[in-house]
XYZ file of C-alpha atoms in Angstrom:
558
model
C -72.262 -45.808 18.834
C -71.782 -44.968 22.470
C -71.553 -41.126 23.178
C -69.230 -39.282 25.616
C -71.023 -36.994 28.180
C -67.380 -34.564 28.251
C -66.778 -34.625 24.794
C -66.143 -31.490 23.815
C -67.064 -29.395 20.409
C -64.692 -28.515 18.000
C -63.643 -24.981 16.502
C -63.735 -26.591 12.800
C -66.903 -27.518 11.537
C -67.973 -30.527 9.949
C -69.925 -31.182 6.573
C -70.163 -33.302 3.778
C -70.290 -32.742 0.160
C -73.811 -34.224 -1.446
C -73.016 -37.111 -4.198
C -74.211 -40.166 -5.566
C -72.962 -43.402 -3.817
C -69.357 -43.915 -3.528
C -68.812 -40.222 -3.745
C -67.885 -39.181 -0.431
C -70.688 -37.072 -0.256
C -74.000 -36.787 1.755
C -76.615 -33.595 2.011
C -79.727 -34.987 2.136
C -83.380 -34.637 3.950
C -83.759 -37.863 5.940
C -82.625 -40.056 8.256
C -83.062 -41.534 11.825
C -80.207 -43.627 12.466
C -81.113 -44.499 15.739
C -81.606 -48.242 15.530
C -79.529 -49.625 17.681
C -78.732 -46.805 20.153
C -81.749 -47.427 22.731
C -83.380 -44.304 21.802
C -86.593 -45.555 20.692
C -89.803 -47.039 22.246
C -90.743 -49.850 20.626
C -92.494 -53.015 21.671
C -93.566 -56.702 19.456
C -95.269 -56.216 16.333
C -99.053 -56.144 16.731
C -100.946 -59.356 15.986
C -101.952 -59.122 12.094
C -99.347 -56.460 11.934
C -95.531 -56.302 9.847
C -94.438 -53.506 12.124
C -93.462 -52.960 16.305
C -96.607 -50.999 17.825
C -95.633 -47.990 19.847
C -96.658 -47.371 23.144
C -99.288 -44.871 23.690
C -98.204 -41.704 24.714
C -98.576 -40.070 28.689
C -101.323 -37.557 27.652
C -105.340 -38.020 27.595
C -105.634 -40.850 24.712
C -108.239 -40.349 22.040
C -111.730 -40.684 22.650
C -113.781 -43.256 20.849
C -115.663 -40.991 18.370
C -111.723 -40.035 17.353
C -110.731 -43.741 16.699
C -113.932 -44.665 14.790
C -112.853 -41.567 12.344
C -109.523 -43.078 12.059
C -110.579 -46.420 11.532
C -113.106 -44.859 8.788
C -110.603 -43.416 7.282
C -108.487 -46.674 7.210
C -111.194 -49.488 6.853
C -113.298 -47.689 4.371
C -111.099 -44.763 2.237
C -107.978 -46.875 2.159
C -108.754 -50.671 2.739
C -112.610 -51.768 1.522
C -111.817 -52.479 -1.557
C -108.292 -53.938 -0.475
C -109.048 -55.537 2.965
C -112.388 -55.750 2.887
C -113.658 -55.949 6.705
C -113.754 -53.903 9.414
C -111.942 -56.184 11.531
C -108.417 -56.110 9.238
C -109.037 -51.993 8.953
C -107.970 -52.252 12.949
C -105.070 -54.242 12.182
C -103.993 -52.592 9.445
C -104.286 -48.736 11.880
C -102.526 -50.960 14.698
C -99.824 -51.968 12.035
C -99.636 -48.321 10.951
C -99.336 -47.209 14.265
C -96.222 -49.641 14.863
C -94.801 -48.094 12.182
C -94.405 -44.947 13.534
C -90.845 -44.222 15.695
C -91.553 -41.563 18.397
C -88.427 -39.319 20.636
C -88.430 -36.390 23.069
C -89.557 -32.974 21.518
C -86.692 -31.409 23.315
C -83.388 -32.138 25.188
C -82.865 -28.935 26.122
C -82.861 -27.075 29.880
C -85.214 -24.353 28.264
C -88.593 -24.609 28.819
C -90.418 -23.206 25.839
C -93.092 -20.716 26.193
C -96.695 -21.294 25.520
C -98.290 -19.778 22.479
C -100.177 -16.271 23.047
C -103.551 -16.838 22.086
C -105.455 -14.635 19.650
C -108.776 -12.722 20.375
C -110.607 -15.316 18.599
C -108.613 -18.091 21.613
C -106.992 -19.520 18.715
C -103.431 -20.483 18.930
C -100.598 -20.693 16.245
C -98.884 -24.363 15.228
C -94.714 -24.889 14.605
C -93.582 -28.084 13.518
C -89.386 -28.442 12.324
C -88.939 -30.416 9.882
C -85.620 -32.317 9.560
C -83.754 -34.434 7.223
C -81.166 -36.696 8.595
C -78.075 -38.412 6.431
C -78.233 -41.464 8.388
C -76.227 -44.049 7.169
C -77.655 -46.746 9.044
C -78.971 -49.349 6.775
C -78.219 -50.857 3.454
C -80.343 -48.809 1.671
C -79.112 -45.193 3.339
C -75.803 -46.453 2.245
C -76.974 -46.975 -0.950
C -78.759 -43.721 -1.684
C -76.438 -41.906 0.386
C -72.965 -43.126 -0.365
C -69.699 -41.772 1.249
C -68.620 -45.528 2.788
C -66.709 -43.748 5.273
C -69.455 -42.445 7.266
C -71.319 -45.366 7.396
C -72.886 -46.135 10.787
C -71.451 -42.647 12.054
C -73.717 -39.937 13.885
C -75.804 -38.800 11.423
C -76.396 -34.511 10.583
C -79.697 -33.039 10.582
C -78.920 -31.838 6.781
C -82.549 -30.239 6.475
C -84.383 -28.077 9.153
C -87.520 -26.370 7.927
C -90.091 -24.558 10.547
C -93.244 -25.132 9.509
C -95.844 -22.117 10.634
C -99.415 -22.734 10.621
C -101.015 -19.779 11.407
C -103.744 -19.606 14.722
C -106.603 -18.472 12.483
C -105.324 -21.316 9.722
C -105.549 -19.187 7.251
C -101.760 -19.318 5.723
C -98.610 -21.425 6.510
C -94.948 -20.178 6.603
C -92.003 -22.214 5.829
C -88.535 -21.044 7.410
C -85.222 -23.046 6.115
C -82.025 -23.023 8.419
C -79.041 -24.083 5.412
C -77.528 -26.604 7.382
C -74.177 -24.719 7.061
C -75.172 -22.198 9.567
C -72.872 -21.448 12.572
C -74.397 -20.873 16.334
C -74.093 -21.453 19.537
C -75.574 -25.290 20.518
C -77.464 -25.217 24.018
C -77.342 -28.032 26.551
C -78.708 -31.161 25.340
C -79.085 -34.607 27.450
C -79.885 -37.239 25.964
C -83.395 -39.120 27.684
C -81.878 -42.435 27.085
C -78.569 -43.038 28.037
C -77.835 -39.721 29.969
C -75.180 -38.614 28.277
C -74.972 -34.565 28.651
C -74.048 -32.423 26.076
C -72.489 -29.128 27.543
C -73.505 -25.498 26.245
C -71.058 -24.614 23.151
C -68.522 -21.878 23.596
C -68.090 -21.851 20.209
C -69.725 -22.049 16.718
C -70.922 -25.453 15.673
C -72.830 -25.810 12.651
C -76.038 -26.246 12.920
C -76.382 -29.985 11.210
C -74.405 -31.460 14.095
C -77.261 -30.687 16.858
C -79.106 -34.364 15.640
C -75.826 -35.885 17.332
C -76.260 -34.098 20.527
C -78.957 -36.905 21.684
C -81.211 -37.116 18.537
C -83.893 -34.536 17.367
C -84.901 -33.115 20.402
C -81.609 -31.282 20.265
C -82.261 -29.868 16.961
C -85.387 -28.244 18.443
C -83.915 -26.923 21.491
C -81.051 -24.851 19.079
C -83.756 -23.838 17.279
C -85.341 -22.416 20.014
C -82.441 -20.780 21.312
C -81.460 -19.143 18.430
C -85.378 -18.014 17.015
C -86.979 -18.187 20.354
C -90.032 -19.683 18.118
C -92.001 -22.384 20.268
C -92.074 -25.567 18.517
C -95.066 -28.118 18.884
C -93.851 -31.026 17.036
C -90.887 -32.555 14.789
C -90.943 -34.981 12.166
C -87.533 -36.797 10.908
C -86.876 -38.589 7.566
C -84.368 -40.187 6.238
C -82.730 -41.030 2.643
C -85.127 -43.974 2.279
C -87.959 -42.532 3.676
C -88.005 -39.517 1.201
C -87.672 -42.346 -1.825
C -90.738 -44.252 -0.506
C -92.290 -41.200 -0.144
C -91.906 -39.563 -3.344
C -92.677 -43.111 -5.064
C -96.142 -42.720 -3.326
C -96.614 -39.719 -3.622
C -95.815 -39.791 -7.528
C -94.055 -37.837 -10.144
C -93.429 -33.626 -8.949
C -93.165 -31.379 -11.531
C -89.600 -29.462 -11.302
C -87.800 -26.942 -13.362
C -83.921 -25.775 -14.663
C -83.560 -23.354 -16.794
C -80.690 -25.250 -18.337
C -79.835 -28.791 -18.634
C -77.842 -29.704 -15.386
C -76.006 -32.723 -14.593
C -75.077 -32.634 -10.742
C -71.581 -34.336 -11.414
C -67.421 -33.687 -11.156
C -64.473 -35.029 -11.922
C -63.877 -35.223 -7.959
C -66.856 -37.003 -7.431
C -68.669 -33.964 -6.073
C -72.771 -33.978 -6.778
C -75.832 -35.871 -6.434
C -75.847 -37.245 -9.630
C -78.784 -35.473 -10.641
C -79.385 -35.238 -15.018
C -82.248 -33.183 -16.050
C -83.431 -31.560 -19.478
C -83.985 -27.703 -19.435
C -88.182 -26.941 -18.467
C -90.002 -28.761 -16.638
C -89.604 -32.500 -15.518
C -91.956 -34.421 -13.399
C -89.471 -36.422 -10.693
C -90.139 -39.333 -7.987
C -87.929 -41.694 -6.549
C -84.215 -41.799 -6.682
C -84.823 -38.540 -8.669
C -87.094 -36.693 -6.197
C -84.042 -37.653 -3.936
C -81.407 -36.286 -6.148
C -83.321 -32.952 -6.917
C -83.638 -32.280 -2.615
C -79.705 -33.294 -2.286
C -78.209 -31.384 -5.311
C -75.729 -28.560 -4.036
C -73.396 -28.914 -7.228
C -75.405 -27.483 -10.049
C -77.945 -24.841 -8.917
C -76.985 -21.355 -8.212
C -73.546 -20.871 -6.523
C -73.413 -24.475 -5.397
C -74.009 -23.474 -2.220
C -76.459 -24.790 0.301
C -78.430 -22.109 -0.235
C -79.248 -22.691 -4.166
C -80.582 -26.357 -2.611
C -82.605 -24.980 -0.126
C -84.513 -23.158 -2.709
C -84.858 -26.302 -4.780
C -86.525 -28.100 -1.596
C -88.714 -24.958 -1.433
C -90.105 -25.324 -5.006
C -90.268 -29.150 -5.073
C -92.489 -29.259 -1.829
C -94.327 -26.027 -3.541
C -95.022 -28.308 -6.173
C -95.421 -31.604 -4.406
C -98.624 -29.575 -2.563
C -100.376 -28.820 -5.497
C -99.940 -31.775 -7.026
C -101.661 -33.723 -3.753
C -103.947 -30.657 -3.746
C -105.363 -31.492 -7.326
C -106.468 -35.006 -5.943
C -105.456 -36.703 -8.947
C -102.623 -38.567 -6.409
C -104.908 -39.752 -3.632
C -108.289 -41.131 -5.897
C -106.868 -45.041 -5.898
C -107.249 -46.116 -2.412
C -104.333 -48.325 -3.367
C -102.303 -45.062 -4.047
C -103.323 -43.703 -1.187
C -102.684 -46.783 1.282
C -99.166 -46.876 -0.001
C -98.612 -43.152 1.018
C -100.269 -44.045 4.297
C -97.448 -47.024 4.181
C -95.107 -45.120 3.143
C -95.400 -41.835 5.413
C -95.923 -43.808 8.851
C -92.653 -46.204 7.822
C -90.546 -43.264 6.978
C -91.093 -40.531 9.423
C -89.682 -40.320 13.483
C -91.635 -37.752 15.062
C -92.234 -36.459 18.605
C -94.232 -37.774 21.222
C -97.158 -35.903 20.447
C -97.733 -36.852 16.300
C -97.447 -41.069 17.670
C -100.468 -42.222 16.397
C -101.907 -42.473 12.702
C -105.137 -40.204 14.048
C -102.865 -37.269 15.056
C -100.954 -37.540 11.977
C -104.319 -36.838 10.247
C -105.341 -34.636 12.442
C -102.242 -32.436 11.984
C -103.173 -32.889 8.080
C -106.154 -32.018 8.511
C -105.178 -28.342 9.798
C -102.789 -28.111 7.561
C -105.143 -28.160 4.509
C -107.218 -25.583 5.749
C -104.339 -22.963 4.494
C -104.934 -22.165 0.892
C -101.846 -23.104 -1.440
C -101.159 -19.213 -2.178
C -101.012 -18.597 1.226
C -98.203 -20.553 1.843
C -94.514 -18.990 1.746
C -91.259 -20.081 1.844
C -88.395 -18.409 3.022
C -84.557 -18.857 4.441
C -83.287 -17.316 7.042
C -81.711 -13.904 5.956
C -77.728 -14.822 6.596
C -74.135 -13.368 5.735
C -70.850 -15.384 4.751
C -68.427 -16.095 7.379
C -64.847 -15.394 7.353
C -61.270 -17.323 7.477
C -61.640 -20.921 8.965
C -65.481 -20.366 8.485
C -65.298 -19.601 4.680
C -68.445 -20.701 3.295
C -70.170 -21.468 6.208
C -73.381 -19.014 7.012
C -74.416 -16.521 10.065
C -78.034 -15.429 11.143
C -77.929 -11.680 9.473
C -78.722 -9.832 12.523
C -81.696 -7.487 11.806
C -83.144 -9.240 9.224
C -83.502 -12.578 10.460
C -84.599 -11.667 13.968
C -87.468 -9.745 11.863
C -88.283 -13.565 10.178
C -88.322 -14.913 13.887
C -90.054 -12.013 15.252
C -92.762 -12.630 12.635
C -92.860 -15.712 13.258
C -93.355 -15.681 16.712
C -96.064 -12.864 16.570
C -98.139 -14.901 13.959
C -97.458 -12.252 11.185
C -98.107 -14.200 7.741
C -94.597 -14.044 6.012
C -96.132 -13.646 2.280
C -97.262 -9.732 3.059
C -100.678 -9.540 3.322
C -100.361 -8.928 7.211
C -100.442 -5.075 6.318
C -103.619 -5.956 4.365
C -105.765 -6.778 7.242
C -108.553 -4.651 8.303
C -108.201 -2.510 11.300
C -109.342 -4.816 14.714
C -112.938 -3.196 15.335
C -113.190 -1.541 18.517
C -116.008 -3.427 20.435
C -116.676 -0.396 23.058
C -116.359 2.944 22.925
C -113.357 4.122 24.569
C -113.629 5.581 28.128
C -112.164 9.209 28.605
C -108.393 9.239 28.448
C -108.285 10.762 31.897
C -109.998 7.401 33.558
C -107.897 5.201 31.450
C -105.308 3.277 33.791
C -101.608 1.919 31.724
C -99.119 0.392 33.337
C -96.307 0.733 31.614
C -93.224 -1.456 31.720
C -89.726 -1.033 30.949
C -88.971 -4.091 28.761
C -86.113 -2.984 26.359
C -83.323 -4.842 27.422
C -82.011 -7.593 24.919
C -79.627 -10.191 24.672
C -76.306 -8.350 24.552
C -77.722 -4.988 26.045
C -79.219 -4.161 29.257
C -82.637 -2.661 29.749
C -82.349 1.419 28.536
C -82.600 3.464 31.319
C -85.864 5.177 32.564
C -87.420 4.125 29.219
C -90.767 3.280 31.177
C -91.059 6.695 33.422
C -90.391 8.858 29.642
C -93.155 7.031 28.156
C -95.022 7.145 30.897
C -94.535 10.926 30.607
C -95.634 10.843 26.812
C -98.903 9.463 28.025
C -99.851 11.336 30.808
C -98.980 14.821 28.258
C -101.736 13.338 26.037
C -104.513 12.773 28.660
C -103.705 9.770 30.311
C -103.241 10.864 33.982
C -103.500 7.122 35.302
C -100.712 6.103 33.514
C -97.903 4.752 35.796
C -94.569 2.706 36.207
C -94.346 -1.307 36.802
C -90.807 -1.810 38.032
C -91.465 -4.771 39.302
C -92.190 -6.181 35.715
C -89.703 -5.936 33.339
C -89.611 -9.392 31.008
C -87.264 -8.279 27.951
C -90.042 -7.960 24.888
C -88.573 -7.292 21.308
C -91.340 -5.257 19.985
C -93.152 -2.631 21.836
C -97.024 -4.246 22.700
C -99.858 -3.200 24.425
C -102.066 -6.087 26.142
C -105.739 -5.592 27.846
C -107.632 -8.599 29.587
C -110.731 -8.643 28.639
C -113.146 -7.191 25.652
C -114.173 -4.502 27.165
C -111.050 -2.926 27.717
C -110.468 -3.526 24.177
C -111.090 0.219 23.121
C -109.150 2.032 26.029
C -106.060 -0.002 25.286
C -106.443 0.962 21.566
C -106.944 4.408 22.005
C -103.278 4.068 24.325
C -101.832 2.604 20.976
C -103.514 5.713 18.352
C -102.237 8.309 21.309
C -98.219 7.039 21.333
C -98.187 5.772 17.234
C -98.509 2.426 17.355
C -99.427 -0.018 15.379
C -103.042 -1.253 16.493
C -101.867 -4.871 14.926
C -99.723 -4.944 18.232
C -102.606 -4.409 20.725
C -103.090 -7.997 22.055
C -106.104 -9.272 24.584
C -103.995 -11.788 27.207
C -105.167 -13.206 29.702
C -101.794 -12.764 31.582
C -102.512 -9.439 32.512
C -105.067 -7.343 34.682
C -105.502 -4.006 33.477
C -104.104 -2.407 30.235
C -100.144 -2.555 29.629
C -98.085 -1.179 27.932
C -94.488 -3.030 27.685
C -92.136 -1.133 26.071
C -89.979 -3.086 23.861
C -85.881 -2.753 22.576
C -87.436 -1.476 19.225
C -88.201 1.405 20.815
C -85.035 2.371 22.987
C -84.646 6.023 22.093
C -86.244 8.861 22.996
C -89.025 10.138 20.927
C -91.790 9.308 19.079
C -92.458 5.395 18.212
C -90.543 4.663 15.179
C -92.839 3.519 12.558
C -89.619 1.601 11.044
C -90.281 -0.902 13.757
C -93.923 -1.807 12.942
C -93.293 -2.793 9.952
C -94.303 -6.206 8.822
C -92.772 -6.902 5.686
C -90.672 -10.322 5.682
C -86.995 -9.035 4.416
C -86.166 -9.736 0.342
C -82.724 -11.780 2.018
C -84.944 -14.148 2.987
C -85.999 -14.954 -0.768
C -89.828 -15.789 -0.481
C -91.643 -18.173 -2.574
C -95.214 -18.446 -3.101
C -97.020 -21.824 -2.743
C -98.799 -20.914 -5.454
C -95.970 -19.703 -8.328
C -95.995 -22.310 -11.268
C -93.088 -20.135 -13.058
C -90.236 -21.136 -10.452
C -87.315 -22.336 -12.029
C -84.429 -23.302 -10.398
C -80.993 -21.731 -12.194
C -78.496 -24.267 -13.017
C -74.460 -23.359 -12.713
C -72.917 -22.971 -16.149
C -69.728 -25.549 -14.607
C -72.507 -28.648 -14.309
C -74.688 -27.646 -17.752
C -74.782 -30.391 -20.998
């Protein structure tokens, strides 16, 4: 379908009711629906191969020690006993690699920022996660239903932000419900340059895939969270079937036997016994679509199912009882490269492993998921769902500070101080004035007042950076280099703050100290603004809790 560059968005959102086929419904994780559209780079399938090969990426290609891993991993864990020589192992990576559909990370004007490294040099990793209700082949239609949308622009319908922490050491998981209302930025799309103005008013969130593909869903995520993303991957209704079928049965739980079906043909047709049911397939499918039947039949009441089924779906691959048959495991391989569009930088079957490879190194109770905190709107946007101000920015704040979501961030031992502190009285700070936020401007003579409250505890040097005053949410203090370490930290014990936010960057010179629009008011620092404890709105779940059950509505019990 051919896309206006004027068209304009509308005041009345659009969404779709999840159902079996024929229902008129379609809430799903999944989808590309791109075919067709001149969106994709693809070229003829490899020699040997079923599938198109994609081109290789404009950054520094792997080296050859990287491709004989992958090739390992192929030839010999997946394909010795199946393929037998090392010769069809290439093949069968170039065929996997073929597989594998690539897009822009981002059509948007913003240019994201690049990840703050910690002391150790180690930055953090975002990935968004979508699911797409494409409609765009026989078997979409199938799974998916609603034959009036076939072949329309298809709605991201999932968004998870995956967090992998710089040290590695835990993972967060952040849903958007796809009914959330913001403000889309500029998208173009790479292809066929169609431009997709800045919204002036709500859109829901789901509608952002149709603004030039994925790379529009990352850029509204980024203007809304301010959260650098890395990477994307996409899947469609298909692709999560083939996936679950290779991935095999994942335990799930209702408290009460549900049957996610109406009268009016609302629901995914899901049919489960109360406890515990182990689901793959068409099932696995139903259980991540079903709206109708869980909670308040809300988006929300899904979103927690997708939280506990991938919960589950991790320790089930974590056991290793999935992935011992390298027949198993070559049809997840299959199955995972066929079904997923990702970004530029995931297009080969080595970075996919790569990124798995990180990935594992987070234990599974270290992982948490969450949903943005969010409020009901009102009148024509009845049942749709708004960012809850404070609350979510403190998810995204989090978030973009590396601060593990699942609360053991207030756990961690106090950063040793490598030298001795000099004398306050020879300790320089610059301090800057950076309180000014998105609907307020910066507060006035914040940075000479705490310059004041530093030079009445000792520090004479301290003095005023006008010149530098980039809007920060959270008050920080950063030093350059390790042996400034201890003067910086004895700035953040003299003015109450949190030595957590004391951060070595190399964008810097001396010590500074920026002071952020959580502390706007006179006074001391408010210790209300350090805290690090991801809000109860946001409904965390452990990666490790067997004992989730999902509730089932008393209108769809049996």
């Amino acid at each position: 379908m051919g896309r206006s560059s004027t068209r304009g968005e509308g005041t009345r959102p659009r969404g779709r009711h999840d159902g079996p086929p024929g229902d008129g419904g379609g809430d799903a994780p999944g989808g590309t629906g791109r075919d067709g559209h001149g969106r994709r780079e693809r070229s003829a399938p490899p020699e040997g191969g079923q599938g198109p090969e994609t081109p290789g990426r404009r950054t520094r290609r792997s080296g050859k020690g990287g491709k004989r891993r992958v090739l390992r991993w192929v030839a010999c864990v997946l394909a010795l006993l199946i393929l037998g020589t090392g010769g069809a192992g290439y093949l069968y990576y170039k065929h996997l690699n073929g597989n594998i559909r690539k897009e822009d990370l981002t059509l948007g004007d913003k240019e994201m920022a690049d990840h703050k490294a910690n002391a150790a040099g180690q930055t953090p990793l975002n990935i968004l996660i979508i699911g797409s209700d494409a409609r765009d082949s026989k078997a979409n239609q199938k799974l998916g239903g609603a034959k009036e949308t076939f072949g329309g622009t298809p709605l991201a319908d999932v968004q998870m932000l995956l967090h992998l922490s710089a040290d590695r050491s835990n993972i967060s998981v952040l849903s958007m419900p796809r009914d959330t209302m913001l403000k889309m930025p500029k998208c173009t799309d790479p292809d066929s340059g169609d431009v997709y103005p800045a919204s002036t008013v709500d859109v829901q969130t789901n509608e952002s895939l149709g603004r030039g593909g994925p790379g529009c869903t990352v850029a509204a995520w980024y203007e809304l969270t301010g959260i650098t993303i890395d990477h994307f991957m996409m899947i469609d209704f298909s692709g999560v079937v083939s996936m679950a079928d290779a991935v095999g049965g994942v335990p799930v739980c209702v408290d009460a036997n549900v049957y996610s079906h109406s009268s009016d043909g609302k629901g995914s047709g899901l049919k489960l016994e109360e406890g515990t049911t182990s689901v793959k397939g068409e099932q696995a499918l139903q259980w991540l679509r079903t709206r109708y039947g869980f909670e308040d039949n809300t988006d929300l009441g899904r979103t927690k199912a997708q939280h506990q089924y991938l919960n589950s779906m991790v320790r089930e691959l974590r056991k290793g009882t999935k992935l011992t048959d390298p027949g198993k495991l070559m049809n997840l391989a299959e199955a995972a490269t066929s079904a997923l569009t990702v970004d530029k930088g995931l297009d080969t079957v080595k970075k996919l492993y790569d990124l798995a490879e990180e990935l594992k190194k987070a234990p599974t109770d270290r992982i948490t998921m969450t949903t943005m905190p969010n409020v009901y709107g009102t009148g024509q946007f009845s049942g749709r769902v708004y960012p809850k101000a404070e609350e979510a920015e403190q998810v995204f704040r989090m978030i973009r500070e590396d601060i593990p979501l699942d609360g053991k961030a207030s756990k961690r031992k106090t950063p040793v101080v490598k030298d001795q502190a000099a004398p306050t009285a020879e300790i320089a700070v610059s301090v800057r004035n950076a309180t000014s936020t998105d609907t307020l401007g910066p507060a006035q003579g914040r940075a000479g007042t705490v310059k004041d409250l530093l030079t009445e505890a000792g520090f004479v040097k301290a003095s005023v950076d006008s010149q530098n005053v980039e809007a920060a949410a959270r008050t920080g203090i950063l030093y350059p280099s390790a042996d400034l370490e201890g003067d910086a930290q004895a700035v953040a014990k003299a003015l109450g703050i949190p030595l957590s936010q004391v951060k070595k960057s190399t964008g810097v010179s001396g010590i500074v100290l920026s002071v952020g629009a959580d502390w706007r008011e006179d006074g001391a620092y408010p210790a209300k603004a350090a805290e690090e404890k991801t809000p109860d709105s946001a409904n965390p779940l452990n990666g490790a809790d067997e004992k989730a059950c999902m509730h089932v509505n008393p209108n769809y019990t049996w």
